[in-house]
Coordinates of C-alpha atoms in Angstrom, one line a residue:
X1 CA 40.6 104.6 72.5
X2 CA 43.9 104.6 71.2
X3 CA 45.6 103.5 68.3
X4 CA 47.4 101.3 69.4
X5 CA 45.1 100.0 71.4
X6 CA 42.4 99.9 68.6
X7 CA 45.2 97.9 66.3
X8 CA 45.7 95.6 69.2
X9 CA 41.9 94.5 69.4
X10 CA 41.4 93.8 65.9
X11 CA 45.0 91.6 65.7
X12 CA 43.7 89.7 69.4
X13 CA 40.1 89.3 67.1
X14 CA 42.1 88.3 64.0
X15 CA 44.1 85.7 65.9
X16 CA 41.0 83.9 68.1
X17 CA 38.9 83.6 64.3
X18 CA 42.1 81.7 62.9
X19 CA 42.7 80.0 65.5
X20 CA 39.0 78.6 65.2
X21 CA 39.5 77.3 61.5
X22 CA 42.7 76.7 61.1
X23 CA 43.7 73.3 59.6
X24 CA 47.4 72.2 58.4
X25 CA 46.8 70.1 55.4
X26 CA 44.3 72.7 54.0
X27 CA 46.9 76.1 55.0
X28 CA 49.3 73.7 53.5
X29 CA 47.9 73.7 50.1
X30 CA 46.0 76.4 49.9
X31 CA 46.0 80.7 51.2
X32 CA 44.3 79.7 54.6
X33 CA 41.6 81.2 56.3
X34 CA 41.6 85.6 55.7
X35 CA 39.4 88.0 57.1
X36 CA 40.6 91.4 55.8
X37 CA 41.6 94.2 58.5
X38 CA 38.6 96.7 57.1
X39 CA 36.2 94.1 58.1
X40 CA 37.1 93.6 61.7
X41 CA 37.4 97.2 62.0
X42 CA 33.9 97.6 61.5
X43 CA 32.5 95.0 63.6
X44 CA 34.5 96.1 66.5
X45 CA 33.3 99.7 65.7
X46 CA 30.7 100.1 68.2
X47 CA 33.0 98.5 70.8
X48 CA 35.7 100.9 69.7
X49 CA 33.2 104.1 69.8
X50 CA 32.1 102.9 73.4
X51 CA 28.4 101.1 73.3
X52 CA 26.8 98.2 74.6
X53 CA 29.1 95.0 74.0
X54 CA 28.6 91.5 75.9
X55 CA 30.7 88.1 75.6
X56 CA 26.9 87.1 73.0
X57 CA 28.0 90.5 70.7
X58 CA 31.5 89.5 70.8
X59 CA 30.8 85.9 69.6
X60 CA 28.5 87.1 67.0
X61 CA 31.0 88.9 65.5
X62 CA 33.9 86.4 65.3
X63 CA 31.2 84.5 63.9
X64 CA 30.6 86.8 61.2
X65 CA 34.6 86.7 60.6
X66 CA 34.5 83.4 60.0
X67 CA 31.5 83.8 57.4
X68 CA 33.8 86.0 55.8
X69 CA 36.6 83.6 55.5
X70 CA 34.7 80.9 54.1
X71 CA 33.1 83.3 51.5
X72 CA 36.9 84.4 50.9
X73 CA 37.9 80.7 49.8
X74 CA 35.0 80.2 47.8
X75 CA 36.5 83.3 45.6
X76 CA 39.9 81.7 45.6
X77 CA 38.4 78.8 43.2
X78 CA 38.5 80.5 39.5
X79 CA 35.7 79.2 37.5
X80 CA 38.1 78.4 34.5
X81 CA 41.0 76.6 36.2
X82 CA 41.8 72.4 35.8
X83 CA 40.6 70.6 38.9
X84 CA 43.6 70.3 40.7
X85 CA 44.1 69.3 44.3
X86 CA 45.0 73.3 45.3
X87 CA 41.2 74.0 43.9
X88 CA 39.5 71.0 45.7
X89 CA 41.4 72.0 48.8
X90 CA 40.0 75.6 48.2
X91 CA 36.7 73.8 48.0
X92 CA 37.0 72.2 51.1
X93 CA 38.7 75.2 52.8
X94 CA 35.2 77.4 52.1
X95 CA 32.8 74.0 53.5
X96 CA 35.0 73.7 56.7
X97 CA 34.7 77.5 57.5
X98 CA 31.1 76.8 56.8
X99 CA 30.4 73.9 59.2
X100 CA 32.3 76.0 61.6
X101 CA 30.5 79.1 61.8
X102 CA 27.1 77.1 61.7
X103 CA 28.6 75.0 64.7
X104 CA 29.3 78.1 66.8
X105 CA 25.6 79.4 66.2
X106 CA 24.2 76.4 67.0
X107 CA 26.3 76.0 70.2
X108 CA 25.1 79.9 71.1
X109 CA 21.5 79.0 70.7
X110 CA 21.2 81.7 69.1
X111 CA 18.3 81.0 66.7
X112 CA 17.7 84.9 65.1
X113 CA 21.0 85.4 64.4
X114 CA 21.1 82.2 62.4
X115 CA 18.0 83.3 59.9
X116 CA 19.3 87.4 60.1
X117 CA 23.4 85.5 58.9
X118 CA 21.9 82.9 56.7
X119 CA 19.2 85.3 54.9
X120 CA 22.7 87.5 54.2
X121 CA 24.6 84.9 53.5
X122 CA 22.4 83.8 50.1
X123 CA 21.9 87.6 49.3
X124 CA 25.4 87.7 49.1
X125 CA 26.1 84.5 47.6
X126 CA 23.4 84.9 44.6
X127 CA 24.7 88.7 44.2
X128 CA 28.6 87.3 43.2
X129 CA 27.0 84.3 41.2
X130 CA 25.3 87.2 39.0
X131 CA 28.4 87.7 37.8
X132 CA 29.2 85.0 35.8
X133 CA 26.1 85.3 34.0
X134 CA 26.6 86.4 30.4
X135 CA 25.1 89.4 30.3
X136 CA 25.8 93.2 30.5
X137 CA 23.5 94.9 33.4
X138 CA 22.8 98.7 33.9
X139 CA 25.6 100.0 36.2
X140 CA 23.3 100.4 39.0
X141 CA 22.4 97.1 39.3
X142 CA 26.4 96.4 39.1
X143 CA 26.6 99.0 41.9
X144 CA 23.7 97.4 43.8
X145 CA 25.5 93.7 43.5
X146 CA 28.9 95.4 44.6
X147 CA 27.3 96.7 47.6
X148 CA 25.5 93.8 48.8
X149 CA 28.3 91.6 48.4
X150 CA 30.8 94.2 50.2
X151 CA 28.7 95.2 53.1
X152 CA 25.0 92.9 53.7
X153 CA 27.0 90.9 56.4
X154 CA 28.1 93.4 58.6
X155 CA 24.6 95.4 58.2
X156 CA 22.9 92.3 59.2
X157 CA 25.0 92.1 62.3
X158 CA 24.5 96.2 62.8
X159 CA 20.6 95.7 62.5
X160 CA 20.7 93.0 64.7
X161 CA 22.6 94.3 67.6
X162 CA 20.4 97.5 66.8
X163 CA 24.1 99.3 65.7
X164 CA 22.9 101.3 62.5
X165 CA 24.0 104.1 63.1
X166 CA 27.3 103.0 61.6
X167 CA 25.5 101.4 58.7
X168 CA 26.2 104.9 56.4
X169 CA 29.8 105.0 57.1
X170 CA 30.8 101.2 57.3
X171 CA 28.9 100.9 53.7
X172 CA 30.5 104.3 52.2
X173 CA 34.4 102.8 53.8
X174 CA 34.0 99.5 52.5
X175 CA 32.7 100.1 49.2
X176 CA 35.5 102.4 49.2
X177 CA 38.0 100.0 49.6
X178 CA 36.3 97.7 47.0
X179 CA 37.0 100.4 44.5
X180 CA 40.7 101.3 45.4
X181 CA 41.5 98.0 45.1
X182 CA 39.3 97.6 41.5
X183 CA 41.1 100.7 40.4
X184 CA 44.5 99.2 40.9
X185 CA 43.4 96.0 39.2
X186 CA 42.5 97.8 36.6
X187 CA 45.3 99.7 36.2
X188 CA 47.6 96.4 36.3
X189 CA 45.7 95.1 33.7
X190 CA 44.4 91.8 36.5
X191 CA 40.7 92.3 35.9
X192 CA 37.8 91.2 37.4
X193 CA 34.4 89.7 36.3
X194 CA 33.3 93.1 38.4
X195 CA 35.7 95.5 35.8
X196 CA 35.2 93.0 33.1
X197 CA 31.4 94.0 33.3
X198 CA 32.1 97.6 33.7
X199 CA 34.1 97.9 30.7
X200 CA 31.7 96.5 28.5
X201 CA 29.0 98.8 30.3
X202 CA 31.5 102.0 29.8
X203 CA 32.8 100.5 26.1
X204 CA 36.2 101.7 27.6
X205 CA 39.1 100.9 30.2
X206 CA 39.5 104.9 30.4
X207 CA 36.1 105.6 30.9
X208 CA 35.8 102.8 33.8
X209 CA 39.2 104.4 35.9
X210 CA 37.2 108.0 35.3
X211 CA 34.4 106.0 36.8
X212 CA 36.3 104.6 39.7
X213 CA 38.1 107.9 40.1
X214 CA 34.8 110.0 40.7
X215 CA 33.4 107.0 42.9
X216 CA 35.8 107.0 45.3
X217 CA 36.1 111.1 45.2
X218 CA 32.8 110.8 46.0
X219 CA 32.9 107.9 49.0
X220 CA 35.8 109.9 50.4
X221 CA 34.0 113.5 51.1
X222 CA 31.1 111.0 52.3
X223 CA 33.1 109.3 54.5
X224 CA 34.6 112.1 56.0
X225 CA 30.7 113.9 56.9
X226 CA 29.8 110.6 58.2
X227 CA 32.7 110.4 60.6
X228 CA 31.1 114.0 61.7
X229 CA 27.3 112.5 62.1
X230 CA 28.8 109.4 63.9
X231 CA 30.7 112.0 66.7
X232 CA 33.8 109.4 66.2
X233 CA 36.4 110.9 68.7
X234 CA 39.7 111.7 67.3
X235 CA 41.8 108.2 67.7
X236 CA 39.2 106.3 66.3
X237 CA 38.8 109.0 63.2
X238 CA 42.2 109.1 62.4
X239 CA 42.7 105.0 62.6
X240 CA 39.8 104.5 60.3
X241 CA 40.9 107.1 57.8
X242 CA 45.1 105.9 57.8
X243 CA 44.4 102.8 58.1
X244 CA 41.5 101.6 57.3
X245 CA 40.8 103.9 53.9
X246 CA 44.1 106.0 53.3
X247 CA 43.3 107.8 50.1
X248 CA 46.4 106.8 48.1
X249 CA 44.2 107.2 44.5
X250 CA 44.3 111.4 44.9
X251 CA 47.3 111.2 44.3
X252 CA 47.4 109.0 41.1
X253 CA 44.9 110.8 40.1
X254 CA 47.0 114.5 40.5
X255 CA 49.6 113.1 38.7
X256 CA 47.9 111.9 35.5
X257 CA 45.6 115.5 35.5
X258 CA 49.2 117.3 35.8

């Protein structure tokens, strides 16, 4: 598959999962519904590499879009901000993508994918709740929340559909993501409750981008071997490494070692 053709699909999926929970008053006043790029990418992977995809798959996975973009205005709502109509419209945004999704499950009868989504959806849920707890945890178990919370979705919708084989690289992409955007956070100074945790872990900013840095060294030659196990043919390769996870922090990184 193409490019183009590849970029075309994910827009087409984009478009149909806005058009399901779009509402003016709440765009109006708040971001509106998002469901980043990476994320359709990787449901639409097994479509993209060729396997087994029925109108029941391709509902599934707009519904998992639409998980997404309720969990993505739930994150809009800071914890420390004045009630103001903005945050209960953010509030309201996250419960109308809710009602949605569980509508279209409903209507699809599609009991086991209700309990597989909903088990996910709390996993993810309590893992980004963790982090407003006041306490400093080990790194792994930061990793370990980080990971859930990036990827238990779409590796519920992969074990489901019986599509693990891209679990490895979905998870390694993703998180990789995660951490290009973290790094870049960090660098502007906007931090997280996620590099708000790890500087307190580390003691250090410095020692967190060193972190980062070897993370995502270390996701990239991953990703790469994966896209080898997977047998991705070369379109679909090159889209998921340009645009999907374009390695932009090598080069931040050569300039600071030179």
């Amino acid at each position: 598959m193409k490019g183009h053709q590849i970029q075309s699909k994910i827009i087409s999926m984009e478009i149909e999962v806005l058009n399901a929970v779009r509402q003016r008053t709440l765009d109006q006043f708040t971001d509106g519904p998002s469901v980043k790029e990476s994320r359709l990418f990787f449901l639409l992977l097994p479509f993209f590499d060729g396997k087994t995809w029925s109108a029941d798959i391709e509902s599934s996975a707009k519904t998992v879009s639409i998980v997404y973009a309720a969990l993505h205005a739930h994150d809009q709502i800071r914890e420390d901000a004045p009630i103001i109509k903005e945050q209960q419209l953010t509030v309201l945004a996250g419960d109308l993508y809710s009602g949605i999704y569980y509508q279209m499950l409903v209507n699809a009868e599609n009991i086991a994918m209700v309990q597989h989504l909903a088990s996910a959806i709390i996993q993810v849920s309590e893992k980004k709740t963790s982090f407003f707890e006041d306490e400093i945890r080990p790194i792994e178990e930061i990793e370990e929340a980080i990971t859930i919370i990036e990827t238990e979705l779409l590796m519920s919708f992969y074990r489901f559909y019986g599509y693990t084989e891209y679990a490895p690289i979905a998870e390694q992409a993703l998180l990789y993501i995660r951490y290009t955007d973290e790094l870049k956070r960090l660098q502007s100074k906007n931090y997280t409750l996620f590099l708000r945790e790890l500087n307190a872990n580390l003691v250090h900013e410095i020692y967190t981008e060193h972190w980062l840095l070897e993370k995502l060294d270390s996701l990239h030659g991953r990703i790469l071997a994966s896209i080898a196990d997977c047998s991705l043919d070369y379109e679909l390769a090159q889209f998921l490494l340009h645009q999907i996870t374009p390695h932009q922090h090598r080069a931040e990184q050569l300039t600071r070692e030179g």
